[in-house]
Amino acid sequence: MIIVVSEHASDAEVERLIGDVEARGVSVKAVQGEERRVFGLVGDVSEIDAEGLLRGGLVEKVMKVSAPYKLSGRSFHPEDTVVTAGGAGTDKAVVGDGAFLVAAGPCSVESEEQILKIAQDVKRSGAGLLRGGAFKPRSSPYSFQGLGLDGLELLKIASRKTGLGILTEIMSQEYLPDFERDVDVIQIGARNMQNFTLLREVGRLGKPVLLKRGPSSTIDEMLMAADYILMPGKAQVILCERGIRTFETATRNTLDVSAVPILKKRSHLPVMVDPSHGTGYWDLVEPMALAAVAAGADGLVIEVHDQPARALCDGQQSITPAVFDSLMRRVARIREALS
Ligand code: PEP
Ligand code: MN
């Protein structure tokens, strides 16, 4: 619910009004308003009597927000959000409202030599973040599960040597302190998009979070998941379309390119696209990356491996540094054409 306060209301009256609403267990968030004071009411608003608010005279307008998400929606926050990541000693990674960001790197961190070489290569081609899984959500318990905290240490070495910030996935609350200290953008993987406890806990850290779309999730479900992260009022969220499960078997997932303009319309959050998981095949990565950019994506997440045939995870969808370099040039041309 959104309320627009009358221009005649005094600050003390507005404060009392907010207090009354909050006393009913609903949190009140100020919305950017040009002339009027506008507030968004978040939580269970069933106890809030809209008619009563209007009769009181302090409230000029009450708008019921029908969307099941609020904090990630445009009605609460009409302007595009810009997410900035990167601690001391790391390059600033900025995405949203015209700032374009590419995160690139292997599916999994495998060794110091591997992650460092790939980090240097993708940085040279213009990547702004280093991606790489240390904790891997594998469908089979017999597949490589990632190097865990040792992988995080290797990402830190590569980050220190290249200046690239780290994007990596958290799977368990157990490692929240490590991620808070060492990771620039925390990834919530597709499989955990509806792990609501994890979403809430990650939201409390106040760090940038990349939220990947669940393989069987609707766009609205993704935005509701983003609200869980945003609820503590601290985190910055980047949405990521990474393909959904459909009846099509020619690709690993069906990359839903239409999700990009839909998300941009419904939400103020930046939208990145992962054509690697979105297609599952290295030769489809570039065409779908270009399509995503043409559709208005604010950034890309791309799997790059120097020896895809030897990769411990997702080699078939990983492109080489040389292919990544050419992709980046073509992405720049599409962006130029659109400007
Ligand atoms: C990944 O980015 O390595 C990953 C596992 O992605 P997703 O959660 O989209 O499958
Ligand atoms: Mn992968």
XYZ file of C-alpha atoms and ligand atoms in Angstrom:
350
model
C 0.000 0.000 0.000
C 1.261 3.480 -0.825
C 0.064 6.598 0.967
C 0.477 10.184 -0.160
C 0.425 12.609 2.755
C -1.479 15.882 2.522
C 0.724 18.928 1.953
C -0.891 20.561 5.023
C 0.182 17.848 7.448
C 2.817 18.952 9.948
C 5.938 16.878 10.619
C 4.591 15.936 14.054
C 1.316 14.735 12.543
C 3.154 12.666 9.960
C 5.330 11.134 12.662
C 2.230 10.200 14.683
C 0.609 8.691 11.603
C 3.706 6.575 10.910
C 3.793 5.484 14.545
C 0.135 4.382 14.381
C 0.762 2.344 11.235
C 3.942 0.774 12.619
C 2.088 -0.161 15.800
C 0.094 -2.545 13.617
C 3.226 -4.411 12.655
C 3.580 -2.773 9.241
C 6.880 -1.126 8.313
C 6.840 2.266 6.665
C 9.359 3.256 4.018
C 9.736 6.735 2.594
C 9.443 6.772 -1.207
C 11.117 9.384 -3.360
C 8.397 11.953 -4.010
C 8.910 15.168 -5.963
C 6.463 17.405 -4.105
C 4.492 15.285 -1.659
C 5.631 13.036 1.166
C 4.977 9.506 -0.009
C 5.307 6.329 2.071
C 5.196 2.667 1.219
C 3.590 0.334 3.741
C 5.278 -3.047 3.776
C 3.991 -6.165 5.478
C 0.495 -7.369 6.256
C -1.619 -4.284 5.492
C -4.923 -6.109 5.956
C -5.371 -4.297 9.299
C -4.867 -0.873 7.736
C -8.144 0.886 7.075
C -7.600 2.875 3.882
C -10.943 4.701 4.169
C -10.148 5.628 7.773
C -6.779 7.064 6.740
C -8.442 9.265 4.126
C -11.189 10.412 6.524
C -8.512 11.502 9.019
C -7.502 14.224 6.552
C -3.739 13.705 6.869
C -3.644 11.320 3.955
C -4.544 12.594 0.542
C -4.366 9.373 -1.416
C -4.087 5.644 -0.730
C -2.947 3.321 -3.490
C -3.197 -0.399 -3.104
C -0.241 -2.079 -4.723
C -1.550 -5.242 -6.251
C 1.843 -6.670 -7.160
C 2.924 -9.377 -4.722
C 6.360 -7.748 -4.413
C 6.948 -4.250 -3.171
C 10.529 -3.281 -2.376
C 11.839 -4.471 -5.721
C 8.916 -2.909 -7.616
C 8.985 0.364 -9.505
C 5.984 1.840 -7.702
C 8.045 2.102 -4.519
C 11.138 3.302 -6.261
C 10.580 4.701 -9.758
C 14.237 5.466 -10.504
C 16.685 2.798 -11.673
C 18.851 1.505 -8.856
C 22.594 1.540 -9.344
C 24.528 -1.171 -7.531
C 28.150 -0.508 -6.682
C 30.433 -3.273 -5.486
C 34.090 -3.460 -4.610
C 35.945 -2.949 -1.359
C 39.291 -1.283 -0.679
C 41.917 -2.388 -3.166
C 39.382 -3.663 -5.711
C 38.085 -1.951 -8.820
C 34.617 -0.507 -8.382
C 32.020 -2.574 -10.206
C 28.935 -0.537 -11.064
C 25.733 -1.772 -12.684
C 22.379 -0.158 -13.468
C 20.988 3.068 -14.914
C 23.295 2.951 -17.920
C 26.297 1.383 -16.165
C 27.068 -1.974 -17.810
C 28.899 -4.741 -15.971
C 30.294 -8.076 -17.099
C 31.191 -10.775 -14.571
C 33.329 -13.509 -16.067
C 35.305 -16.507 -14.937
C 35.131 -20.253 -14.595
C 32.160 -22.181 -13.293
C 34.375 -23.432 -10.448
C 37.647 -22.380 -8.929
C 39.998 -25.299 -9.582
C 43.531 -24.111 -8.762
C 45.493 -20.924 -8.158
C 47.064 -21.101 -11.594
C 43.673 -21.601 -13.283
C 41.787 -18.811 -11.531
C 44.640 -16.335 -11.818
C 45.168 -16.906 -15.527
C 41.452 -16.627 -16.318
C 41.091 -13.545 -14.100
C 43.936 -11.806 -15.922
C 42.501 -12.732 -19.313
C 38.937 -11.599 -18.618
C 40.145 -8.392 -16.992
C 42.147 -7.574 -20.110
C 38.984 -8.014 -22.185
C 36.983 -5.653 -19.989
C 35.268 -7.787 -17.336
C 34.438 -5.838 -14.176
C 33.980 -8.766 -11.770
C 35.558 -12.194 -11.415
C 33.030 -15.002 -11.120
C 33.956 -18.442 -9.839
C 32.256 -21.018 -7.665
C 33.917 -22.208 -4.460
C 30.772 -23.889 -3.131
C 29.044 -25.664 -6.014
C 25.394 -26.729 -6.084
C 25.765 -29.915 -8.158
C 22.799 -32.016 -9.179
C 24.793 -35.159 -8.467
C 26.466 -35.687 -5.094
C 29.218 -37.554 -6.979
C 30.240 -34.522 -9.062
C 32.963 -32.047 -8.054
C 31.518 -30.003 -5.183
C 33.972 -27.087 -5.278
C 37.021 -26.268 -3.153
C 34.978 -24.558 -0.443
C 36.878 -22.075 1.718
C 40.133 -22.968 -0.065
C 38.450 -21.827 -3.284
C 37.527 -18.551 -1.638
C 41.189 -18.052 -0.688
C 42.202 -18.597 -4.322
C 39.588 -16.092 -5.486
C 41.087 -13.583 -3.052
C 44.563 -14.115 -4.497
C 43.232 -13.576 -8.043
C 41.291 -10.531 -6.898
C 44.313 -8.990 -5.176
C 46.481 -9.552 -8.251
C 43.999 -8.221 -10.805
C 41.857 -5.733 -8.862
C 38.695 -7.547 -9.954
C 35.987 -7.866 -7.301
C 34.683 -11.355 -6.459
C 31.264 -12.753 -7.386
C 30.694 -16.167 -5.839
C 27.814 -18.284 -4.605
C 26.828 -18.859 -0.998
C 25.011 -22.097 -0.239
C 24.872 -22.160 3.532
C 24.430 -19.670 6.343
C 27.438 -21.275 8.001
C 29.755 -19.228 5.788
C 28.048 -15.837 6.099
C 30.983 -14.278 8.033
C 33.466 -15.443 5.368
C 31.321 -14.057 2.563
C 30.741 -10.804 4.405
C 34.477 -10.309 4.806
C 35.782 -11.531 1.466
C 33.136 -11.405 -1.251
C 32.170 -8.289 -3.213
C 28.926 -9.600 -4.734
C 27.253 -12.594 -3.093
C 25.497 -14.909 -5.511
C 22.278 -16.660 -4.607
C 22.148 -19.495 -7.096
C 19.070 -20.560 -9.024
C 18.506 -23.556 -6.756
C 18.440 -21.358 -3.670
C 16.256 -18.573 -5.052
C 13.480 -19.647 -2.707
C 15.633 -20.566 0.280
C 13.939 -17.818 2.255
C 16.055 -18.220 5.403
C 19.216 -17.797 3.352
C 17.734 -14.788 1.520
C 16.900 -13.045 4.792
C 20.306 -13.757 6.323
C 22.195 -12.571 3.246
C 20.006 -9.445 3.185
C 21.153 -8.582 6.693
C 24.773 -8.293 5.566
C 24.118 -5.174 3.534
C 26.280 -6.314 0.622
C 25.475 -6.444 -3.094
C 23.663 -9.676 -3.941
C 23.198 -11.279 -7.364
C 19.905 -13.174 -7.269
C 19.559 -15.815 -9.965
C 16.158 -16.839 -11.227
C 15.019 -20.273 -10.096
C 14.816 -22.797 -12.963
C 11.045 -23.092 -12.488
C 10.281 -19.645 -11.120
C 8.049 -16.976 -12.513
C 9.196 -13.388 -12.780
C 6.919 -12.415 -9.878
C 8.388 -15.165 -7.690
C 11.850 -13.828 -8.442
C 10.828 -10.320 -7.427
C 9.262 -11.641 -4.211
C 12.550 -13.404 -3.482
C 14.349 -10.082 -4.060
C 12.014 -8.496 -1.494
C 13.184 -11.014 1.123
C 16.755 -9.796 0.595
C 15.762 -6.131 0.529
C 13.516 -6.315 3.603
C 16.206 -5.616 6.224
C 16.794 -2.389 4.262
C 20.505 -2.847 3.737
C 21.300 -4.959 0.712
C 21.599 -4.014 -2.942
C 20.170 -6.585 -5.322
C 21.010 -7.401 -8.930
C 18.558 -9.711 -10.694
C 19.894 -12.409 -13.004
C 17.998 -14.249 -15.732
C 19.768 -17.598 -16.257
C 17.256 -19.668 -18.182
C 14.239 -21.645 -17.089
C 13.211 -25.254 -17.476
C 10.896 -25.835 -20.425
C 9.993 -28.761 -22.684
C 12.827 -27.815 -25.076
C 15.755 -30.203 -24.963
C 18.028 -28.584 -27.560
C 19.368 -26.331 -24.827
C 20.140 -26.963 -21.144
C 17.656 -24.238 -20.146
C 15.527 -21.850 -22.173
C 16.962 -18.367 -21.792
C 13.963 -16.122 -21.242
C 15.144 -12.985 -23.013
C 11.698 -11.437 -22.602
C 12.282 -11.476 -18.831
C 14.743 -8.611 -19.354
C 12.302 -5.919 -20.547
C 9.615 -7.283 -18.206
C 11.909 -7.066 -15.185
C 13.075 -3.611 -16.266
C 9.464 -2.492 -16.478
C 8.380 -3.975 -13.142
C 11.515 -3.416 -11.098
C 14.076 -0.696 -10.492
C 16.832 -3.263 -9.879
C 19.613 -3.875 -12.411
C 19.175 -6.976 -14.568
C 22.073 -9.174 -15.643
C 21.826 -12.198 -17.935
C 23.766 -15.460 -17.772
C 23.738 -16.972 -21.271
C 26.123 -19.745 -20.168
C 23.673 -21.528 -17.858
C 20.858 -20.101 -19.979
C 21.869 -22.215 -22.983
C 24.345 -24.851 -21.786
C 26.411 -24.711 -24.990
C 29.476 -22.565 -25.536
C 28.597 -21.664 -29.137
C 25.205 -20.282 -28.069
C 26.706 -18.019 -25.424
C 27.712 -15.169 -27.710
C 24.480 -14.922 -29.760
C 22.364 -14.985 -26.593
C 24.660 -12.484 -24.866
C 24.116 -10.121 -27.797
C 20.353 -10.737 -27.677
C 20.317 -9.997 -23.937
C 22.172 -6.734 -24.450
C 19.829 -5.763 -27.278
C 16.874 -6.522 -24.975
C 18.189 -4.021 -22.415
C 20.261 -6.081 -19.958
C 22.478 -4.071 -17.609
C 25.144 -6.721 -17.611
C 26.237 -10.286 -18.297
C 27.549 -13.236 -16.316
C 29.715 -15.463 -18.515
C 31.586 -18.686 -17.851
C 35.129 -18.570 -19.235
C 37.679 -21.380 -18.993
C 41.142 -21.571 -20.549
C 40.751 -25.321 -21.113
C 37.014 -26.005 -21.353
C 37.561 -29.674 -22.200
C 39.320 -30.143 -18.868
C 36.958 -28.045 -16.731
C 35.731 -29.772 -13.573
C 32.296 -28.241 -14.084
C 30.297 -26.872 -17.027
C 33.083 -27.106 -19.608
C 30.567 -27.582 -22.426
C 29.125 -24.125 -21.847
C 32.411 -22.345 -21.092
C 34.016 -20.116 -23.697
C 37.735 -19.584 -24.019
C 39.358 -16.252 -23.167
C 39.805 -15.603 -26.917
C 36.096 -16.142 -27.632
C 35.260 -13.984 -24.581
C 37.432 -11.198 -25.969
C 35.588 -11.252 -29.285
C 32.216 -11.427 -27.472
C 33.128 -8.299 -25.505
C 33.935 -6.413 -28.691
C 30.631 -7.409 -30.261
C 28.721 -6.521 -27.089
C 30.319 -3.070 -27.234
C 29.127 -2.688 -30.816
C 25.548 -3.606 -29.900
C 25.635 -1.136 -27.011
C 26.956 1.559 -29.311
C 24.233 0.848 -31.859
C 21.593 1.214 -29.142
C 22.958 4.471 -27.702
C 26.715 -20.748 -11.380
O 26.606 -19.538 -11.637
O 27.799 -21.330 -11.334
C 25.491 -21.528 -11.157
C 25.528 -22.711 -10.538
O 24.412 -20.948 -11.666
P 22.858 -21.283 -11.495
O 22.565 -21.138 -10.022
O 22.204 -20.245 -12.343
O 22.652 -22.684 -11.991
Mn 28.288 -23.316 -13.958
